[in-house]
Short mmCIF file of C-alpha atoms in Angstrom, two decimals:
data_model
loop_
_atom_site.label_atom_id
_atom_site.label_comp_id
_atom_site.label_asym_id
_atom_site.label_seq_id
_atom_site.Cartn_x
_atom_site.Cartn_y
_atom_site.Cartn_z
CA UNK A 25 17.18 12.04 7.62
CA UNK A 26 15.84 9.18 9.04
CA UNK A 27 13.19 6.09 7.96
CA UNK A 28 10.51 4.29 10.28
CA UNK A 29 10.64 0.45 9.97
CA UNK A 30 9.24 -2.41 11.34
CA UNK A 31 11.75 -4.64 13.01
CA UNK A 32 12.24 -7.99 11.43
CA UNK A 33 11.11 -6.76 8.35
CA UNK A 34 14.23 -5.65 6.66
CA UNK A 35 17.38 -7.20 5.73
CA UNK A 36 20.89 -5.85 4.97
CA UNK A 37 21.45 -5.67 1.07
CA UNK A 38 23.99 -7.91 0.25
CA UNK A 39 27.08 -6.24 -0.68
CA UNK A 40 26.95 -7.96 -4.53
CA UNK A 41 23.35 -7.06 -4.83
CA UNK A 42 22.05 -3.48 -6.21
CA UNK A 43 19.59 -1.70 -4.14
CA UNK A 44 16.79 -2.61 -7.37
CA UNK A 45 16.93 -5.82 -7.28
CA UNK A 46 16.99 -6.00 -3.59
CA UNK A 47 13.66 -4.16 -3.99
CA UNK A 48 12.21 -6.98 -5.19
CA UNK A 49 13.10 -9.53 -2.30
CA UNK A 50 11.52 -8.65 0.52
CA UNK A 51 7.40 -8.30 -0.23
CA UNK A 52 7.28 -11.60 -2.32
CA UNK A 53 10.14 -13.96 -0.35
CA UNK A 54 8.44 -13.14 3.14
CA UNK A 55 4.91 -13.90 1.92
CA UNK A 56 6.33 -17.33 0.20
CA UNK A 57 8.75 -18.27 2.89
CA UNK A 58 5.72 -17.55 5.41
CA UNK A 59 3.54 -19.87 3.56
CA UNK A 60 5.22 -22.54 3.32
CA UNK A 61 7.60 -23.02 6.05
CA UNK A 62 5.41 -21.49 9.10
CA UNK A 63 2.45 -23.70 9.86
CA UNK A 64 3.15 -26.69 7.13
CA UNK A 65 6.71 -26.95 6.17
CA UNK A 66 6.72 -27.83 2.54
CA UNK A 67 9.28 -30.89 2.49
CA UNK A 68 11.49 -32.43 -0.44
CA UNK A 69 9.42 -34.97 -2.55
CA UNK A 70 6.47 -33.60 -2.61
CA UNK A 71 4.47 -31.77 -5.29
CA UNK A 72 3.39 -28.30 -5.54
CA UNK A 73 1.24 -26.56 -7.71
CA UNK A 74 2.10 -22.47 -8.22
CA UNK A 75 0.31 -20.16 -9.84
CA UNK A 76 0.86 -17.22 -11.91
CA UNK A 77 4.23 -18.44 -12.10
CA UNK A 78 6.12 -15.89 -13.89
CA UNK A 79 4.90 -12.56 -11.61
CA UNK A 80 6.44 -11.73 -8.32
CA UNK A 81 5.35 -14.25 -6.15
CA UNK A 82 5.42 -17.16 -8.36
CA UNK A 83 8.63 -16.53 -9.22
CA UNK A 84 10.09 -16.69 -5.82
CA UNK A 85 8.12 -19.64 -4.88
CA UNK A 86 9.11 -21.97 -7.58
CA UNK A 87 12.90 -20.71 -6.82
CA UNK A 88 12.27 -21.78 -3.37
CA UNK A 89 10.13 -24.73 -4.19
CA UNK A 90 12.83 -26.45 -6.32
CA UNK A 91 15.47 -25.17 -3.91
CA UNK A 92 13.79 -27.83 -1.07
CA UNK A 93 13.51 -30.24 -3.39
CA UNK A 94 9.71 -30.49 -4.80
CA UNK A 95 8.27 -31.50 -7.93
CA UNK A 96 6.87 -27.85 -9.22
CA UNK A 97 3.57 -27.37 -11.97
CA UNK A 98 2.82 -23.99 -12.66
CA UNK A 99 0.55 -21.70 -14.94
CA UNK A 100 1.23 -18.93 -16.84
CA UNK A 101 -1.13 -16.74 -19.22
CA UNK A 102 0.74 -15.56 -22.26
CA UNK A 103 3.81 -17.55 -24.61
CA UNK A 104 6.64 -14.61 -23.42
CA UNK A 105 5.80 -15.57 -19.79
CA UNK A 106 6.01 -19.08 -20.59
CA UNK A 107 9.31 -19.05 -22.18
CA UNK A 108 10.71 -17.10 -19.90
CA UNK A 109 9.75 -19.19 -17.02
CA UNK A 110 11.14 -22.58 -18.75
CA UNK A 111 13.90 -20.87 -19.68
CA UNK A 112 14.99 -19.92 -16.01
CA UNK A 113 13.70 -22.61 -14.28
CA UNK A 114 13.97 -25.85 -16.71
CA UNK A 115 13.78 -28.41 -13.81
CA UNK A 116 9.55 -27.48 -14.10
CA UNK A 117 7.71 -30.97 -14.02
CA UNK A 118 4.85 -28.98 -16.11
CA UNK A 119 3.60 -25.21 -17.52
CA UNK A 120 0.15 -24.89 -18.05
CA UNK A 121 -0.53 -21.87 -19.93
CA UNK A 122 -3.76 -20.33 -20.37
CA UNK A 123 -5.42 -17.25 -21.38
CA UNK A 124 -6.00 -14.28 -19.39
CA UNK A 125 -10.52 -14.54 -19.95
CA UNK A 126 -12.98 -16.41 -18.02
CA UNK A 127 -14.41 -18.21 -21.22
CA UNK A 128 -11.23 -20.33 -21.76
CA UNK A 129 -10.35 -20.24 -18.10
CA UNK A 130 -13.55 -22.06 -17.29
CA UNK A 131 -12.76 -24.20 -20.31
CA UNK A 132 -8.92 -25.37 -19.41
CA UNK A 133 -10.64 -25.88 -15.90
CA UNK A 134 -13.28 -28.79 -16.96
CA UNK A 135 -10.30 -29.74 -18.91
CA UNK A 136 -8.71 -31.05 -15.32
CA UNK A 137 -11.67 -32.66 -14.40
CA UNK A 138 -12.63 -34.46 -17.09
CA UNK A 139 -8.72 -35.86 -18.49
CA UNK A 140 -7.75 -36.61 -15.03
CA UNK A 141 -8.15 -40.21 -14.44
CA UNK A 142 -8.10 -41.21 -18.07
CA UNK A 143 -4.77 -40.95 -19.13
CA UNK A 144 -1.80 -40.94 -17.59
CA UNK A 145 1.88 -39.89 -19.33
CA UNK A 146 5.50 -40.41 -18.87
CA UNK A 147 6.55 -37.33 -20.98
CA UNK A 148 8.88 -35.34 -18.46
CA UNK A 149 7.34 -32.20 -19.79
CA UNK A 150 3.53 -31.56 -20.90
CA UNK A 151 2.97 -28.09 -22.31
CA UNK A 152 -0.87 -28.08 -22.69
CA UNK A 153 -2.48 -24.98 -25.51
CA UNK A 154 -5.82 -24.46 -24.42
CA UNK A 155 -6.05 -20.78 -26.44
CA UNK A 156 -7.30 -21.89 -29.72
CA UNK B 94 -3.29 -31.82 -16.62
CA UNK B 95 -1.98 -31.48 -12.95
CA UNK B 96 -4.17 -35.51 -12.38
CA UNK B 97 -2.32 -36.15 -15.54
CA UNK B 98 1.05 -35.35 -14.74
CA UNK B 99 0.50 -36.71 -11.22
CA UNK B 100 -0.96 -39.90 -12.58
CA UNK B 101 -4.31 -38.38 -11.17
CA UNK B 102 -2.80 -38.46 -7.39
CA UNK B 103 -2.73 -34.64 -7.44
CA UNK B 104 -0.62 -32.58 -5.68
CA UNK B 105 0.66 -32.09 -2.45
CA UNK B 106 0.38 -28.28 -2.55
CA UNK B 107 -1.30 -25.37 -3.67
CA UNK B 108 0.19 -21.92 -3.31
CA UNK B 109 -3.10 -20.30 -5.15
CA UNK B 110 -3.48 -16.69 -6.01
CA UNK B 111 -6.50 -16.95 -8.16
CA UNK B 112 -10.22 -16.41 -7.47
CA UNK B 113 -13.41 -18.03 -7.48
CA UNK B 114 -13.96 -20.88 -10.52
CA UNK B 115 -10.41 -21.01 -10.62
CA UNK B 116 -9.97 -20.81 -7.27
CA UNK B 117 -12.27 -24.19 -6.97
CA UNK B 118 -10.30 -25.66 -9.81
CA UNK B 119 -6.96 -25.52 -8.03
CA UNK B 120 -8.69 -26.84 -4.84
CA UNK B 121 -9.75 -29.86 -6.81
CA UNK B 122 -5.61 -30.41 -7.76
CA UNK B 123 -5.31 -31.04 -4.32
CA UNK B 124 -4.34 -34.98 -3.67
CA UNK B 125 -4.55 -37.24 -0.26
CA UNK B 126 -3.56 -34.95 2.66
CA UNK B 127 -2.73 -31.98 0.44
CA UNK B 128 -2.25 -28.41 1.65
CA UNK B 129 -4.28 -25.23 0.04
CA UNK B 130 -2.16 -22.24 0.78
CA UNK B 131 -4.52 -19.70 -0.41
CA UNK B 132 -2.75 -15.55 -0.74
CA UNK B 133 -5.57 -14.50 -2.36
CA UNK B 134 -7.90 -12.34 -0.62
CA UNK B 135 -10.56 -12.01 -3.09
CA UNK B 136 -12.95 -15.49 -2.20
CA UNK B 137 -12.02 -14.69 1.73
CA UNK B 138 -13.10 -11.19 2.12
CA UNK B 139 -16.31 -12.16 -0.28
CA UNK B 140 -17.14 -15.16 2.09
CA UNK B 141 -17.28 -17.30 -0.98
CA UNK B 142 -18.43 -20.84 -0.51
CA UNK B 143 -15.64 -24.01 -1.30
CA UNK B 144 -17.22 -27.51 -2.00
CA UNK B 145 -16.86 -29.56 0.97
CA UNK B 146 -16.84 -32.92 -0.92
CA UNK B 147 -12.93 -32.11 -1.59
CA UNK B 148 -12.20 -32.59 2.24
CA UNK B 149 -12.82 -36.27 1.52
CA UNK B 150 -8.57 -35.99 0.79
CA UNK B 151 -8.40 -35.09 3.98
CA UNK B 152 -6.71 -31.65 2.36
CA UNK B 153 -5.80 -28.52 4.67
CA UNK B 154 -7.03 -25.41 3.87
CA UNK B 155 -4.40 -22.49 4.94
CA UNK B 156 -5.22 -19.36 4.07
CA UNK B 157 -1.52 -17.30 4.14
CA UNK B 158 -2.02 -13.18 4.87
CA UNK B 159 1.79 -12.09 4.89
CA UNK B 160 0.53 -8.40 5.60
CA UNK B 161 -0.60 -9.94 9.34
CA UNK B 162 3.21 -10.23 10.16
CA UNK B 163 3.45 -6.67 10.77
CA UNK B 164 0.77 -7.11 14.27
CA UNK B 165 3.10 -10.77 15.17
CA UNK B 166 6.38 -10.12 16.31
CA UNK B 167 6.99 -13.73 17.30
CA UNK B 168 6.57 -15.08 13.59
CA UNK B 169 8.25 -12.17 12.27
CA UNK B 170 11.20 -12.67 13.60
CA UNK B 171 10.95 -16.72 12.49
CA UNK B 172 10.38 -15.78 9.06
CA UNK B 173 12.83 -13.19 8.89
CA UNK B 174 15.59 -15.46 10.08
CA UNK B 175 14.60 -18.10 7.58
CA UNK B 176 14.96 -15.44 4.99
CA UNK B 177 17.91 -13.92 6.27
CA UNK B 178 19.69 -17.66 6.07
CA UNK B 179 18.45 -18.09 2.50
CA UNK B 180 19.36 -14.59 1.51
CA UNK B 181 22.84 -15.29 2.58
CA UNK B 182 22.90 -18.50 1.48
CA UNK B 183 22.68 -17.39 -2.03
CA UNK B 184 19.14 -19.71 -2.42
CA UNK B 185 17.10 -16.10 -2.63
CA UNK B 186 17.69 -14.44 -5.68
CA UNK B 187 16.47 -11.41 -6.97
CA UNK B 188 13.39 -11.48 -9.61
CA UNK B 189 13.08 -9.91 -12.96
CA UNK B 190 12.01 -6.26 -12.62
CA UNK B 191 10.30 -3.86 -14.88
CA UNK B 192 11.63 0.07 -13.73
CA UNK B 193 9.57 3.40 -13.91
CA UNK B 194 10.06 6.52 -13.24
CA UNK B 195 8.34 8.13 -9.71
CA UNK B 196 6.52 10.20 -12.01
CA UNK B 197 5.49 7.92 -14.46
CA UNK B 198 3.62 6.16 -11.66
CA UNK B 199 0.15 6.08 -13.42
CA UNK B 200 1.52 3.81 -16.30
CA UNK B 201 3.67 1.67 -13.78
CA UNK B 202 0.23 0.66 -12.46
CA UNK B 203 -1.93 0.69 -15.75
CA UNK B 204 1.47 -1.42 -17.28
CA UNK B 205 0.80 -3.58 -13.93
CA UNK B 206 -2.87 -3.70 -14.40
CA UNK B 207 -2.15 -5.39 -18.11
CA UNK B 208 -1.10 -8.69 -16.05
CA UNK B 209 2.33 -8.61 -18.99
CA UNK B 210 5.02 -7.77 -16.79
CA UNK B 211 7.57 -10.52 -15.69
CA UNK B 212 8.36 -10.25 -11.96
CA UNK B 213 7.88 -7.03 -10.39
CA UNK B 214 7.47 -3.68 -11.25
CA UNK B 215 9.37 -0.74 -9.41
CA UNK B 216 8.74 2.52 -8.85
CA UNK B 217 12.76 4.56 -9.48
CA UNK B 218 12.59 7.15 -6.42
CA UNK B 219 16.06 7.97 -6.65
CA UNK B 220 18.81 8.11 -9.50
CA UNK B 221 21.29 7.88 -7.04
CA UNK B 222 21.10 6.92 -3.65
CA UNK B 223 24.79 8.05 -2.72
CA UNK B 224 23.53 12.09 -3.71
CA UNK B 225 20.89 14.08 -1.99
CA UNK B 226 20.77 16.42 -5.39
CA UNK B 227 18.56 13.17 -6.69
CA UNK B 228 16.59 13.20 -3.57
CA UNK B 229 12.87 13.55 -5.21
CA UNK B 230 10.80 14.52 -2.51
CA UNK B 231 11.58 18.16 -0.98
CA UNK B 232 11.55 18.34 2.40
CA UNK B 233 10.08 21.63 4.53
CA UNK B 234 12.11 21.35 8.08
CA UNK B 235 8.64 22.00 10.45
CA UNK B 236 8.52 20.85 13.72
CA UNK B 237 6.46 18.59 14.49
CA UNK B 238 4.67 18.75 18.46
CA UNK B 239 3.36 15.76 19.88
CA UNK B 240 -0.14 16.29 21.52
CA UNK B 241 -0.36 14.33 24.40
CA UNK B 242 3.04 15.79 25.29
CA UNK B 243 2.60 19.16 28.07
CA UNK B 244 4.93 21.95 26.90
CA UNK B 245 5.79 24.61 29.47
CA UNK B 246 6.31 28.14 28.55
CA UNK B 247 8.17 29.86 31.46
CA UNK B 248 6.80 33.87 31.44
CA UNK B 249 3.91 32.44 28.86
CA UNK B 250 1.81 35.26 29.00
CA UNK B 251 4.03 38.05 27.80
CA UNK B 252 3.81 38.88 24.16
CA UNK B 253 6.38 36.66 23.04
CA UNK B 254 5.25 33.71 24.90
CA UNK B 255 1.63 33.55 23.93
CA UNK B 256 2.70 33.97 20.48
CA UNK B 257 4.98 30.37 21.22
CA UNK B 258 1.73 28.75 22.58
CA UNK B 259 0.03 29.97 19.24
CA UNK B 260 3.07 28.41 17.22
CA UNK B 261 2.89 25.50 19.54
CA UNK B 262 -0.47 24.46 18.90
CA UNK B 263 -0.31 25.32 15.34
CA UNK B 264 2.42 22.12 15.39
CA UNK B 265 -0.18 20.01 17.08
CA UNK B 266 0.56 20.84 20.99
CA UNK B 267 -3.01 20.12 22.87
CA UNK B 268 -1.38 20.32 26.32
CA UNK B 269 0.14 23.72 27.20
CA UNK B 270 1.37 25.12 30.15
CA UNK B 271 1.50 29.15 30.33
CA UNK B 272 3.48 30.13 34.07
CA UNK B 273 2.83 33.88 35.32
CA UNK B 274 3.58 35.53 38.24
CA UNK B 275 0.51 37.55 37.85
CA UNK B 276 -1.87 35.64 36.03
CA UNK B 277 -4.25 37.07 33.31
CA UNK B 278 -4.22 41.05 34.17
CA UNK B 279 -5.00 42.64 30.26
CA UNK B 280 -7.92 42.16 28.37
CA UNK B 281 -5.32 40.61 25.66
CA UNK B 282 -4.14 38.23 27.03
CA UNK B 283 -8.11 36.80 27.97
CA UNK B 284 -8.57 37.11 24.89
CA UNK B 285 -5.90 35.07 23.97
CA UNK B 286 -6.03 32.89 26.02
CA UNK B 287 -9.96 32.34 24.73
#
C-alpha cells in the first residue's frame, strides 16, 4: 500500500493528536497561515475583521489572529454559532451575527454605513441583532 | 458596527469569504492602509466590479488562492514550515468536527450545504486505521503499464508471447517490442499483429 502526496503539504500527526482531528488542520491552517503571513504579515496591534467565524477557516484564523496578538471582529449567522464562538474564543473585540438571506444581509450592511461615524462606544463587547 | 467598534477607523484586515454586496460591505471595513485578503472565488472568477473610491485608504487588495500552492514549491515549503512551527508549538489546534460515515456522504454534503455545522465536516473512511479488515475500499491487484514506457518481449511472436503483448496493451503499453528470429511467417501472427 502506498499514498501519492505533494511534498510540503503534509505534516506528522502529533503523537497527542487523533488522526480526526488532525484531519481538520491541514486544508484550513495552510490557506490562513498563507494569507496572512506570505505577502503581508499580519502583525500584533492591529485589527482584523474574519468572517464566517465559526466554520473551518474562520475558526483557525481567529485562533491564529489572537495568537499574534490582533484585535479580532467576526460574523456569524445563527445564535449556536455565536455562542459557541464566544465561548471558545472570549478575547473577541466584537460578533456580529446575522442571518443567512440577502434581505437582512443587505440590511445589516447599510447598517455599517450609515452608524459608522455617528457613534462611537467603549463597551468591550457589542453583540449587534439585526434578525428581527 | 466594525466603524463603531473601531471608532470609525476601520480595520486593518479583512480575511473575507463572502460574495458580492457583502463582499463590497467588508471592503468598505477596510481603514487607512488596510489589507483585503479575499479566499473567495466567487466575485474573481465572475470578474465582478469593486468601487474604486475605497482605494482613497490607500487599502491593498490580496486576493489569497491556497489551492495555487500545489504548482509553487518555493512558498510551499515557507508555509509549511510556518505551520509545522505552530503545529508544534501547540498555537495550531484542532477545530470542532462534525463525523459521517463514507457512505453517508450525500448528507455530509447536504448537512454542509445547510451552512449549520461548526468547524468542519469529515468524511470516516476507516474505523480503524491500525486494521486492514476496516479498509473500505477493495482493492483488485492489476498491473498497471506505463505507455510511453517500450516493453520487450524476447520470442514475442510465439503463441504465448503475442498473447503478453495483448495483456500488455490491455494495461496501457503503447510501445511494444516483439523480437523473432524469423519474423512474421503465419498468417496468425499478421493477423495479430494487425
Amino acid at each position: 500500500m502506498f499514498a501519492e502526496y505533494t511534498h510540503n503539504l503534509t505534516w506528522t500527526v502529533p503523537s497527542s493528536m487523533s488522526l480526526k482531528d488532525a484531519a481538520t488542520i491541514p486544508v484550513v491552517y495552510t490557506t490562513v497561515y498563507y494569507a496572512f503571513f506570505f505577502y503581508r504579515p499580519i502583525s500584533s496591534g492591529k485589527s482584523i475583521l474574519i468572517h464566517a467565524g465559526s466554520g473551518g477557516i474562520g475558526l483557525a484564523a481567529i485562533r491564529v489572529a489572537l495568537a499574534y496578538g490582533l484585535d479580532v471582529f467576526t460574523t456569524v449567522s445563527t445564535e449556536p454559532k455565536k455562542k459557541y464562538i464566544m465561548a471558545l474564543y472570549p478575547q473577541l473585540k466584537g460578533i456580529i451575527q446575522f442571518i443567512r438571506s440577502f434581505i437582512f444581509v443587505s440590511r445589516l450592511y447599510s447598517t455599517f454605513g450609515d452608524i459608522t461615524l455617528q457613534r462611537k462606544t467603549s463597551e468591550i463587547r457589542v453583540i449587534v441583532h439585526l434578525n428581527k | 458596527m466594525i466603524l463603531v467598534r473601531t471608532e470609525g477607523k476601520g480595520v486593518d484586515y479583512v480575511l473575507n469569504s463572502l460574495s458580492e454586496d457583502k463582499l463590497a460591505a467588508s471592503f468598505r471595513c477596510l481603514g487607512q492602509g488596510g489589507v483585503f485578503l479575499e479566499i473567495g472565488k466567487f466575485d474573481i472568477m465572475n470578474n465582478s466590479k469593486l468601487d474604486m473610491g475605497n482605494f482613497a485608504k490607500e487599502i491593498e487588495f490580496r486576493a489569497v488562492f491556497a489551492d495555487n500552492l500545489i504548482y509553487l514549491p518555493k512558498e510551499r515549503e515557507i508555509v509549511h514550515k510556518m505551520v509545522e512551527k505552530d503545529l508544534r508549538s501547540g498555537l495550531i489546534q484542532p477545530l470542532n468536527s462534525t463525523v459521517f460515515q463514507v457512505n453517508d456522504i450525500e448528507n455530509a454534503f447536504r448537512f454542509l450545504s445547510t451552512g449549520k455545522h461548526i468547524g468542519k465536516v469529515l468524511l470516516q473512511i476507516r474505523d480503524n486505521e491500525k486494521s486492514e479488515l476496516s479498509l473500505p475500499i477493495k482493492v483488485y491487484n492489476r498491473t498497471v503499464c506505463d505507455p510511453h514506457m517500450v516493453y520487450v518481449i524476447a520470442g514475442g511472436l510465439g503463441g504465448f508471447g503475442l498473447e503478453l503483448a495483448d495483456w500488455f496493451i490491455l494495461r496501457g503499453a503503447r510501445k511494444i517490442v516483439l523480437s523473432s528470429r524469423r519474423g512474421i511467417t503465419t498468417g496468425y501472427q499478421a493477423y495479430r499483429i494487425k
